[in-house]
CSV table of C-alpha atoms in Angstrom, one decimal:
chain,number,residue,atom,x,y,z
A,1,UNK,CA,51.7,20.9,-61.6
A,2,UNK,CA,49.6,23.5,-60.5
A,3,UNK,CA,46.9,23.8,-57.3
A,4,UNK,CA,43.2,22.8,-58.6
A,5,UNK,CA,40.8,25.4,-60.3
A,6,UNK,CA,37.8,25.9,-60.9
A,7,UNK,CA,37.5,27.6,-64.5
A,8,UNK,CA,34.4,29.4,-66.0
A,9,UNK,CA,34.7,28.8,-69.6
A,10,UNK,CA,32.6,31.2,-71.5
A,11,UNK,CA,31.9,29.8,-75.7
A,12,UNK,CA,29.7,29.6,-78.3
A,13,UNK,CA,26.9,27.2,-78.1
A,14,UNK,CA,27.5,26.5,-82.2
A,15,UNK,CA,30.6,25.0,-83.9
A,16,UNK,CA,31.6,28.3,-85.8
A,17,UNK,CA,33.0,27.3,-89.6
A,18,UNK,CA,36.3,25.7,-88.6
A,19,UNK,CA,36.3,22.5,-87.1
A,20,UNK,CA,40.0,23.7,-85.3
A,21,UNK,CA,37.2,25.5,-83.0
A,22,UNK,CA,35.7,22.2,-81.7
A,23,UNK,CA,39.9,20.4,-81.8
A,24,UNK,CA,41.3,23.5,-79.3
A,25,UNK,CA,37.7,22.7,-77.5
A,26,UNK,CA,38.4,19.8,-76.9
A,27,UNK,CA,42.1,19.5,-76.0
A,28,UNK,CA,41.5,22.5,-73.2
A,29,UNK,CA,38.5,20.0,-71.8
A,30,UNK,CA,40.8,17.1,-71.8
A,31,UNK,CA,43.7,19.1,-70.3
A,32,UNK,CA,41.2,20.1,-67.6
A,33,UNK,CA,40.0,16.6,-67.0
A,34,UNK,CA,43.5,15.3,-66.4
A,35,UNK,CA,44.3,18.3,-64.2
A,36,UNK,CA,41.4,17.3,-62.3
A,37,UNK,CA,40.1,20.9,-62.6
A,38,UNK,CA,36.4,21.9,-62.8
A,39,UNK,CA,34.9,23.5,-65.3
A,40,UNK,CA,31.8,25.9,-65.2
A,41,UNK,CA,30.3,27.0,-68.2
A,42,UNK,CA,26.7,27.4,-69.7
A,43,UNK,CA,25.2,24.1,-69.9
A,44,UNK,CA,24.0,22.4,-72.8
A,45,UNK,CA,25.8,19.6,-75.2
A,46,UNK,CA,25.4,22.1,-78.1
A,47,UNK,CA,28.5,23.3,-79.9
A,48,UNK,CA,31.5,24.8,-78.6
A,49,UNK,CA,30.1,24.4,-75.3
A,50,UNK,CA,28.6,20.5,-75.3
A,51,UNK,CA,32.4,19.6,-76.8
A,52,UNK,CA,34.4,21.2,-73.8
A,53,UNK,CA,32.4,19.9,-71.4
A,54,UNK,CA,32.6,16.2,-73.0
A,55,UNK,CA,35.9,16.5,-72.9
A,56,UNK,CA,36.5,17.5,-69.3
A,57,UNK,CA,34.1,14.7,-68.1
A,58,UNK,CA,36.0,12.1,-69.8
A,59,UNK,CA,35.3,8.8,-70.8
A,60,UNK,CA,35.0,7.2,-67.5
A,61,UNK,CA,32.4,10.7,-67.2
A,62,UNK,CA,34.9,11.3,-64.0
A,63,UNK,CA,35.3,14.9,-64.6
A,64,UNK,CA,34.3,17.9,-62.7
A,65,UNK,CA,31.7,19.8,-64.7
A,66,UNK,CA,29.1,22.3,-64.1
A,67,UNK,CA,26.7,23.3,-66.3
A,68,UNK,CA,24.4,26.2,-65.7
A,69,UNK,CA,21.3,27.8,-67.9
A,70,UNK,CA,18.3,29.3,-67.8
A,71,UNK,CA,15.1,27.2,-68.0
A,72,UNK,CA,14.1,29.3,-70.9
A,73,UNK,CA,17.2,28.0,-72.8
A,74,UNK,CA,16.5,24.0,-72.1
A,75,UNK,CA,15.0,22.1,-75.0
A,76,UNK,CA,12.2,21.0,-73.5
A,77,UNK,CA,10.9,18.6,-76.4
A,78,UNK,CA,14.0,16.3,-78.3
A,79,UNK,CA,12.4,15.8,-81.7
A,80,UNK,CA,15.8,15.4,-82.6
A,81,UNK,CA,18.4,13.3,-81.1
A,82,UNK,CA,21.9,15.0,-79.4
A,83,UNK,CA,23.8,14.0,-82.6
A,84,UNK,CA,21.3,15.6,-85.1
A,85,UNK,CA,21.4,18.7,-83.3
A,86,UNK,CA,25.1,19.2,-83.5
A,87,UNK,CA,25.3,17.6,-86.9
A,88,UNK,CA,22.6,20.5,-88.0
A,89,UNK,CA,24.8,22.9,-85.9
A,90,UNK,CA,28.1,22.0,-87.8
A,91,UNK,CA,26.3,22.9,-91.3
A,92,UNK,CA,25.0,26.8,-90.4
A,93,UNK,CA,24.8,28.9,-87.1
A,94,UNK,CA,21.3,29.7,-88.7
A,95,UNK,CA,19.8,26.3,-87.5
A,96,UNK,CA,20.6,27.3,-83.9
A,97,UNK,CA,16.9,27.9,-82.6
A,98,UNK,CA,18.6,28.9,-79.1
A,99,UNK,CA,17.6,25.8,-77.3
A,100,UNK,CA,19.5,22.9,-76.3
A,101,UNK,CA,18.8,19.6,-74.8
A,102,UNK,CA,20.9,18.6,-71.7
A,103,UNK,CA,22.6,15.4,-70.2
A,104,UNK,CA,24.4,13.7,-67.5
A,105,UNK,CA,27.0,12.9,-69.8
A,106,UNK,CA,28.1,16.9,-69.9
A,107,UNK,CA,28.3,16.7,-65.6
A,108,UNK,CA,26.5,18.1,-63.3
A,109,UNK,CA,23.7,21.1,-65.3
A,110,UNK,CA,22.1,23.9,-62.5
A,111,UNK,CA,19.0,25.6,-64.6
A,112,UNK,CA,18.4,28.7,-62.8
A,113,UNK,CA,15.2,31.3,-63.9
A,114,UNK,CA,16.8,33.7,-65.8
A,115,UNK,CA,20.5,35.2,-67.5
A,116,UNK,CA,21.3,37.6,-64.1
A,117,UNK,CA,21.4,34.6,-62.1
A,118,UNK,CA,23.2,32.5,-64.3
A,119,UNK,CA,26.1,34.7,-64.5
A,120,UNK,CA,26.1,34.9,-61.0
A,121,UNK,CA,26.0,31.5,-60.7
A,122,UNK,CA,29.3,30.8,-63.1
A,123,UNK,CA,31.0,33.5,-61.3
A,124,UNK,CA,30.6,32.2,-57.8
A,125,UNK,CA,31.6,29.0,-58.5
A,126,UNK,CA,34.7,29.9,-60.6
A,127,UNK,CA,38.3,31.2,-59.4
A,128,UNK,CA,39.3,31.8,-63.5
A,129,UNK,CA,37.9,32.7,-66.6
A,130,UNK,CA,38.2,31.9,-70.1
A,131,UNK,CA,36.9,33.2,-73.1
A,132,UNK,CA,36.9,31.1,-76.3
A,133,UNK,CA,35.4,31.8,-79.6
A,134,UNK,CA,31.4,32.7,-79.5
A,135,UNK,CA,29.0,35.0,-80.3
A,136,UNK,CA,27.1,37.9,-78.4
A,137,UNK,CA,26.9,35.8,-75.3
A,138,UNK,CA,30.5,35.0,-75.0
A,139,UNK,CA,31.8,39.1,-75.5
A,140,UNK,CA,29.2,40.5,-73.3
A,141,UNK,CA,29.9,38.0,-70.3
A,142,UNK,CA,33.3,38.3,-70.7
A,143,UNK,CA,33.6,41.9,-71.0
A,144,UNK,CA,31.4,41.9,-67.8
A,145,UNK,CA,34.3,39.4,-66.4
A,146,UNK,CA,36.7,41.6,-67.4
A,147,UNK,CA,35.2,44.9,-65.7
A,148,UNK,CA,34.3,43.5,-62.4
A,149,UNK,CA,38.1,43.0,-61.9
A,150,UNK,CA,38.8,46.4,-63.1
A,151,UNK,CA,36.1,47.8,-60.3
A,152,UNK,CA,37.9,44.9,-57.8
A,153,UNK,CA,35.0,43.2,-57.5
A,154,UNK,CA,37.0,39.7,-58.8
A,155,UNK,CA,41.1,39.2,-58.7
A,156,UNK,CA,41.2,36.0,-60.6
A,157,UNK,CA,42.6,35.5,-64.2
A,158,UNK,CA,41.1,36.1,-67.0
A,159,UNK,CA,42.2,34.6,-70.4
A,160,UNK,CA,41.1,35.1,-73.9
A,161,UNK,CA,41.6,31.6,-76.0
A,162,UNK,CA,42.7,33.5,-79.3
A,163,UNK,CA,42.1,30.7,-81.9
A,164,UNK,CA,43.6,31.3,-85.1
A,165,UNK,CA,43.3,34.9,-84.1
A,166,UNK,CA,39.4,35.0,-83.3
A,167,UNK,CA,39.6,37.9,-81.0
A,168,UNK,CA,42.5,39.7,-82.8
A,169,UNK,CA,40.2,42.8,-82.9
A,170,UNK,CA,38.9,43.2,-80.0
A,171,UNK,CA,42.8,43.1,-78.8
A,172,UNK,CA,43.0,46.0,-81.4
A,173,UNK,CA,39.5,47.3,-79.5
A,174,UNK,CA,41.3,47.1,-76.1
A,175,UNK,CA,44.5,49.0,-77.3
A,176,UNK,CA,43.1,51.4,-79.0
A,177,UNK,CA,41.0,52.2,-75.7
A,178,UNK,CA,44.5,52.2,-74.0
A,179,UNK,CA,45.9,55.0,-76.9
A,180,UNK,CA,42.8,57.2,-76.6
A,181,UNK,CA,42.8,57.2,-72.7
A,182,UNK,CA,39.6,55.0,-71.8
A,183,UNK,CA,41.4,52.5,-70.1
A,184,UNK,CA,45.1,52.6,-68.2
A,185,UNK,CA,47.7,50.3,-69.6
A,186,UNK,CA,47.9,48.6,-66.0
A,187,UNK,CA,44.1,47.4,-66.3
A,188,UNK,CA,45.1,46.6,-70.1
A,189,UNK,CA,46.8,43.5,-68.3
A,190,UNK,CA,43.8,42.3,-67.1
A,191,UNK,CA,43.1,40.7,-70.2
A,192,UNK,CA,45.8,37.5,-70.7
A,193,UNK,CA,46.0,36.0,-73.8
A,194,UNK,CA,46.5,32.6,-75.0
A,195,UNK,CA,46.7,30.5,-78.2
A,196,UNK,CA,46.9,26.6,-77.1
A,197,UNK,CA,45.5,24.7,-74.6
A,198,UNK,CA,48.7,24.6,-72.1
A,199,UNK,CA,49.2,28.1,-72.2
A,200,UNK,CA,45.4,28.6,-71.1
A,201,UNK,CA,46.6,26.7,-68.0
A,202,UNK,CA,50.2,28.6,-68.0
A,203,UNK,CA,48.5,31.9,-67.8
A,204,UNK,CA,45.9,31.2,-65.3
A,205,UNK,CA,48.3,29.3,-62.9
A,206,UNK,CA,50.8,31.7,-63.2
A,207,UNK,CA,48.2,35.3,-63.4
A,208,UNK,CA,49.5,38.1,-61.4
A,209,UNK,CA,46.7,40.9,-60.3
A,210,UNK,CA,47.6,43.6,-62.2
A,211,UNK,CA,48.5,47.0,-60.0
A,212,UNK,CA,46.0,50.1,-60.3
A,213,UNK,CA,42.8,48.4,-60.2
A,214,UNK,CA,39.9,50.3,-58.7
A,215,UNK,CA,40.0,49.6,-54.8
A,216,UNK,CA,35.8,49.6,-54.4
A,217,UNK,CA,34.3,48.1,-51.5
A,218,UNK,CA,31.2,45.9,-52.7
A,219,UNK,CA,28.3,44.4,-51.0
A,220,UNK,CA,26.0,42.8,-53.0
A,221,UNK,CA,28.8,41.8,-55.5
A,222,UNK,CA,30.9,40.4,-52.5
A,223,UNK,CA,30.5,37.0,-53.2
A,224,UNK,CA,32.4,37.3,-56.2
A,225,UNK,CA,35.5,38.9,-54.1
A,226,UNK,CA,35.7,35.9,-52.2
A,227,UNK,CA,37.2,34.0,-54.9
A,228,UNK,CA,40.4,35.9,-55.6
């Protein structure tokens, strides 16, 4: 159907207050897994992000996942189990202390020293990103995806999941920046939106690099170049 990827999925590490969060979750990880594509995203079995990356693995846990987060974030003590974590999760995002216990079951989990290298990480090991419904985490790394294609430091895809219009503002944000002259309407079609599962996969197989991008030649960022 399309050649393999590797696909940084950035979410919230909590359930949010509709379960249709965790159901387009998990169809994306399930439509990755029998894709055979990887998935990088930030660790944990928590939330958002513990269904995804259940879902790529699979049953057989045959998947391709990669986890990465900083030590800092790793439960380090389990008083409760997995399931009592995300049960507490489903009831209030005010239970999430931050931490989160981690497992073979989610694939593969890197724990790196801090949030700079994590991103780094993700971004190395991914040729697309998606954004799905989180919190502070998930706008500031992908606004940071976002501008390191706009400075050509990146030319891979990058898709916002829009459940049940979650990001309908910050589409609103984005073209208002457009209207007021902040942004140019060619590196508005950076941002590729999507609203099921199979049109995640439809936009990033089929993402053309948008014309008028900044043409900067980076060194320390390189890595990330090599990718697109």
């Amino acid at each position: 159907m399309t050649e393999t990827r590797s696909v940084c999925v950035y979410c919230g590490s909590s359930f949010g207050n509709k379960e249709k969060y965790a159901a387009h979750a998990e169809k994306l990880g399930k439509l990755f897994h029998q894709l055979g594509w990887k998935l990088v995203y930030g660790g944990g079995t928590t939330g958002l992000m513990g269904k995804i990356a259940s879902a790529t693995m699979g049953p057989n846990l045959d998947g391709k996942v990669l986890g990465v987060i900083p030590d800092a974030l790793v439960a380090k003590e389990r008083d409760s189990s997995e399931q009592d974590i995300n049960d507490k999760l489903k009831e209030s995002v005010d239970n999430h202390k931050g931490s989160t216990p981690i497992s073979s079951a989610y694939g593969e989990t890197a724990v790196v020293p801090d949030m700079h290298t994590r991103k780094r990480l993700m971004a190395n090991e991914s040729n697309a990103f998606v954004a799905m419904p989180g919190g502070y985490g998930t706008l500031e790394e992908v606004l940071e995806c976002i501008t390191w294609s706009q400075l050509g430091i990146h030319a891979n895809p990058v898709v916002l999941y829009n459940i049940d219009g979650f990001f309908d503002n910050l589409l609103k944000h984005i073209e208002h920046s457009i209207e007021e002259g902040f942004i140019s309407k060619k590196n508005g079609e950076i941002v590729q939106v999507a609203y099921t599962a199979e049109e995640v996969v439809e936009k990033i197989a089929n993402y053309v690099v948008p014309e008028g991008r900044f043409n900067l030649k980076w060194t320390d960022e390189g890595a990330h170049s090599s990718n697109s």
